[in-house]
PDB file of C-alpha atoms in Angstrom:
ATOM      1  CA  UNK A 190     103.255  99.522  77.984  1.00  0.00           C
ATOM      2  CA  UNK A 191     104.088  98.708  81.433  1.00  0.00           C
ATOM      3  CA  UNK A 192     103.397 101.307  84.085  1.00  0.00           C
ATOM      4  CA  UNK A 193     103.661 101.526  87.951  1.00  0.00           C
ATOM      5  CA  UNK A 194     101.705 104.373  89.292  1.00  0.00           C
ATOM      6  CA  UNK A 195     102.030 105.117  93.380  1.00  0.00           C
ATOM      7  CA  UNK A 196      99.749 107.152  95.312  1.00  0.00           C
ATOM      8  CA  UNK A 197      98.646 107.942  98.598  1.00  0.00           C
ATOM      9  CA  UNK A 198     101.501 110.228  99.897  1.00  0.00           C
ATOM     10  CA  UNK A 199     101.205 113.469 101.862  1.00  0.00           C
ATOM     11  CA  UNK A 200     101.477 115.568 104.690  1.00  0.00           C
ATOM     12  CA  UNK A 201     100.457 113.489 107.930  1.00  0.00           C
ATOM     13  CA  UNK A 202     101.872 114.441 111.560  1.00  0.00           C
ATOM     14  CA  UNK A 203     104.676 112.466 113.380  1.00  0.00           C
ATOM     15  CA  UNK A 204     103.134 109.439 115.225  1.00  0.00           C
ATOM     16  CA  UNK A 205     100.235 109.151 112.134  1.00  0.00           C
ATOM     17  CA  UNK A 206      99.732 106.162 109.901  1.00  0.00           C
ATOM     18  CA  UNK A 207      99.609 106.380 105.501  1.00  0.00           C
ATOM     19  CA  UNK A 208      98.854 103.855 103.306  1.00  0.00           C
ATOM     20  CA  UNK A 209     100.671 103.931  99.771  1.00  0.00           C
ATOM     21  CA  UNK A 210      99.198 102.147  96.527  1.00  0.00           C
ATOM     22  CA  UNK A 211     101.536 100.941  93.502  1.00  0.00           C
ATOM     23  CA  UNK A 212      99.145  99.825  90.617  1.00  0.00           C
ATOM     24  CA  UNK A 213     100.151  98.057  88.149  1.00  0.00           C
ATOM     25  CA  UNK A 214      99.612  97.510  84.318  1.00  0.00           C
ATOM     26  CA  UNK A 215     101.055  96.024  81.172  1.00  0.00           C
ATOM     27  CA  UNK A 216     102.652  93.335  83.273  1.00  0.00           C
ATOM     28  CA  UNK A 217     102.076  89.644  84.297  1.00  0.00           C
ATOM     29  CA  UNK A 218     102.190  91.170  87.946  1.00  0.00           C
ATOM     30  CA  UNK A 219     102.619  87.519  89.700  1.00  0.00           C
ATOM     31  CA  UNK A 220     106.033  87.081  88.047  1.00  0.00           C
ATOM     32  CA  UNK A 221     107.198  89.727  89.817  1.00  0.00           C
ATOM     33  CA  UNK A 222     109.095  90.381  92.909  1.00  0.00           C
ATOM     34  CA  UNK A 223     107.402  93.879  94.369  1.00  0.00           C
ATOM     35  CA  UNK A 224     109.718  96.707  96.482  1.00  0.00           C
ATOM     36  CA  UNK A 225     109.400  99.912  98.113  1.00  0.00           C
ATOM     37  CA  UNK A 226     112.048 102.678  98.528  1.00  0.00           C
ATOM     38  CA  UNK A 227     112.426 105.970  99.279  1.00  0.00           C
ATOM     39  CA  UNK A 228     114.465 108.807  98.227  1.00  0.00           C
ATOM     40  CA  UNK A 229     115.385 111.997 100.554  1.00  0.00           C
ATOM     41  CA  UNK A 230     116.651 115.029  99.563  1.00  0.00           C
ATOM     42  CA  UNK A 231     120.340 114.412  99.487  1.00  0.00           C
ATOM     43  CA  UNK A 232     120.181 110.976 100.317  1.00  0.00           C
ATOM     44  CA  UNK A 233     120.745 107.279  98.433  1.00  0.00           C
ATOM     45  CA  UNK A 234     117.673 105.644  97.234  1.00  0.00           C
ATOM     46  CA  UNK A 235     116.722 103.295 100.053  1.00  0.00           C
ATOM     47  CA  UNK A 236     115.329  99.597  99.832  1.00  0.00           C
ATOM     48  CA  UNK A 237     112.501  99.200 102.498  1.00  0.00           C
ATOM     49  CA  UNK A 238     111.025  96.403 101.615  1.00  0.00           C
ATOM     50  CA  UNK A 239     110.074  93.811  99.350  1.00  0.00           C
ATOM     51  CA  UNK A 240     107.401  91.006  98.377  1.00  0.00           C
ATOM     52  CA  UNK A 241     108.221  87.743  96.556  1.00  0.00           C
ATOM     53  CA  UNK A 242     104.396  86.965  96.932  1.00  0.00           C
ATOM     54  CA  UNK A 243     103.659  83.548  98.834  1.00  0.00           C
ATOM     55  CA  UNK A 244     103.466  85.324 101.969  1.00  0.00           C
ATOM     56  CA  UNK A 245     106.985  86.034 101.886  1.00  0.00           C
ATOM     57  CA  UNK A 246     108.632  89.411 103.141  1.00  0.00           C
ATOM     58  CA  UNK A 247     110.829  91.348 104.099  1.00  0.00           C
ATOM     59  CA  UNK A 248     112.157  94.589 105.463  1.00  0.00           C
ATOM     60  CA  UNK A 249     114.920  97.006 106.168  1.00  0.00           C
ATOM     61  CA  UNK A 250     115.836  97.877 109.678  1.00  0.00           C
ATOM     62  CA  UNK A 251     115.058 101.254 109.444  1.00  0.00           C
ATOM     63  CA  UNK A 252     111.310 100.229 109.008  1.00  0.00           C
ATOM     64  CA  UNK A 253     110.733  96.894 110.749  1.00  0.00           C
ATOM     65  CA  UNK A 254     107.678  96.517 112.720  1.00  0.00           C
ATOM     66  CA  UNK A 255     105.998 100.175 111.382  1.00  0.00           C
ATOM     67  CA  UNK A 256     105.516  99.225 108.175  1.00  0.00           C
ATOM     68  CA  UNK A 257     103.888  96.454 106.250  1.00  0.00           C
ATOM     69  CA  UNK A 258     103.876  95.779 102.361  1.00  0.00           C
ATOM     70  CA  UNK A 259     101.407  93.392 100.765  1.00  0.00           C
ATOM     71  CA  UNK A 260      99.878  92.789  97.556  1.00  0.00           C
ATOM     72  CA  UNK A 261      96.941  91.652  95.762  1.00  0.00           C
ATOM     73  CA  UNK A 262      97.463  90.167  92.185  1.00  0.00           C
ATOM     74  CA  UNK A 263      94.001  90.169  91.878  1.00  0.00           C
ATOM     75  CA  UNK A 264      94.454  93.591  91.337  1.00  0.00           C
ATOM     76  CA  UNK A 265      97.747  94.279  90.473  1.00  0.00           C
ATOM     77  CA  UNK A 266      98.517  96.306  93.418  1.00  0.00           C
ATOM     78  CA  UNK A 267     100.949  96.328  96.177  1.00  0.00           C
ATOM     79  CA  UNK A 268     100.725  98.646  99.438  1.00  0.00           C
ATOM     80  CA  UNK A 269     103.108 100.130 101.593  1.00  0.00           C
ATOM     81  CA  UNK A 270     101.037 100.349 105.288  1.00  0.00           C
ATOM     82  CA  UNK A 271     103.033 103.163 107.517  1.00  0.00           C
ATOM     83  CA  UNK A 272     102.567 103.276 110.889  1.00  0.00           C
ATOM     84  CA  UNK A 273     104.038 105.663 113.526  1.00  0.00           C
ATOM     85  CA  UNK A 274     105.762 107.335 111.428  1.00  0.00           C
ATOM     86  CA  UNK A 275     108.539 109.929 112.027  1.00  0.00           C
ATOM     87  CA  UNK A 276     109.992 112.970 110.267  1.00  0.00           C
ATOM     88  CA  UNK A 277     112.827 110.944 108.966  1.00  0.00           C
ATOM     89  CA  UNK A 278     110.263 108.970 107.021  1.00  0.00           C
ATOM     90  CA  UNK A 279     110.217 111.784 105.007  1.00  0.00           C
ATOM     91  CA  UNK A 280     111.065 111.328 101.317  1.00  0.00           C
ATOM     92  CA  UNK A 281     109.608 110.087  98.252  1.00  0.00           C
ATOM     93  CA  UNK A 282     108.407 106.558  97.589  1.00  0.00           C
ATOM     94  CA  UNK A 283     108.931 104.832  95.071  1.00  0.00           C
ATOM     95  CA  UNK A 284     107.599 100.970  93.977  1.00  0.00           C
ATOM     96  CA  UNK A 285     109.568  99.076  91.879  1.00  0.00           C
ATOM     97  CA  UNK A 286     108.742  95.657  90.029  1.00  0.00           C
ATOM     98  CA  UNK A 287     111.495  93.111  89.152  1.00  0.00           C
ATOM     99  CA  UNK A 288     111.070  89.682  87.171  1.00  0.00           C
ATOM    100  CA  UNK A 289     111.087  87.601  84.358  1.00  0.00           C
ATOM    101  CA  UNK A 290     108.458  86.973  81.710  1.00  0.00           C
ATOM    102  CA  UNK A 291     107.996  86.225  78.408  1.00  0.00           C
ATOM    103  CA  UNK A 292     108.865  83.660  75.855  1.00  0.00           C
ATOM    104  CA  UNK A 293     112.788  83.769  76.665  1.00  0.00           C
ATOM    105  CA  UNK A 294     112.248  84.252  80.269  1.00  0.00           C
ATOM    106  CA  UNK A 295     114.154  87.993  80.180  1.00  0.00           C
ATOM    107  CA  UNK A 296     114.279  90.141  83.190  1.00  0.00           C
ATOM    108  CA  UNK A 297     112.338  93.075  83.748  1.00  0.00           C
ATOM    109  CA  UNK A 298     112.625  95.820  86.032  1.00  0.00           C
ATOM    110  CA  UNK A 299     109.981  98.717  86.380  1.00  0.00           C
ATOM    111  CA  UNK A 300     109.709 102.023  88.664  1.00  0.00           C
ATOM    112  CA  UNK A 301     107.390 104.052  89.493  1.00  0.00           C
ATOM    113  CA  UNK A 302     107.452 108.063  89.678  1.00  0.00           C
ATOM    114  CA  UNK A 303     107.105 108.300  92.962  1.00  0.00           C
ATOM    115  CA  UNK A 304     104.786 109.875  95.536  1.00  0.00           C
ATOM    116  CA  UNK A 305     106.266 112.098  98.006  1.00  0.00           C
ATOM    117  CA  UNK A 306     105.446 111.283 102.008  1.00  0.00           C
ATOM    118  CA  UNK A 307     106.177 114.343 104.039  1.00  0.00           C
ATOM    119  CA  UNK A 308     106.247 113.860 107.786  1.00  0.00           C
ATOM    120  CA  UNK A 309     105.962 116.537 109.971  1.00  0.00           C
ATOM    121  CA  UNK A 310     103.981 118.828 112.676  1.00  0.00           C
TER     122      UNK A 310
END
């Protein structure tokens, strides 16, 4: 059973820094491509940014130069650092796995349930 489990969300003030956690299980985590979104209230889920592992990266607009993802297949994990963040950061986070595996080579595409990142003073 696969599972992506995010944590590390929660009230922090404008200008503050958070560091969110996706760890993963039941997968062969290096065969996957690793994003971040987020969710407001009202709003389209939003792509913010993603990890093809290799050192390769990259990010929306909206979040460019504030926040960093990386990952550590030793441990299954992938982190979303936040830095400076705002109000409209607001929202909750979700990671999201996407790759192939497996004897036929199928596609595979996980989510997490979220962790909610309020912003605000």
């Amino acid at each position: 059973q696969v599972q992506l489990v995010e944590s590390g969300g929660g009230l922090v003030q404008p200008g503050r820094s958070l560091r969110l956690t996706c760890a993963a299980s039941g997968l062969t985590f290096n065969k996957y491509v690793i994003y971040w979104y987020r969710q407001a209230p009202g709003k389209e889920r939003e792509l913010l940014a993603a990890n093809t592992g290799a050192d390769t990266t990259t990010y929306a607009d909206s979040v460019k130069g504030r926040f960093t993802i990386s990952r550590d297949d030793a441990k299954n994990t992938v982190y979303l650092e936040m830095n400076s963040l705002k109000p409209e950061d607001s929202a909750v986070y979700y990671c999201n796995a996407n790759g192939r595996e497996g004897l036929f080579s199928r596609w595979y595409n996980y989510w997490g349930q979220g962790t909610q990142v309020t912003v605000s003073s």
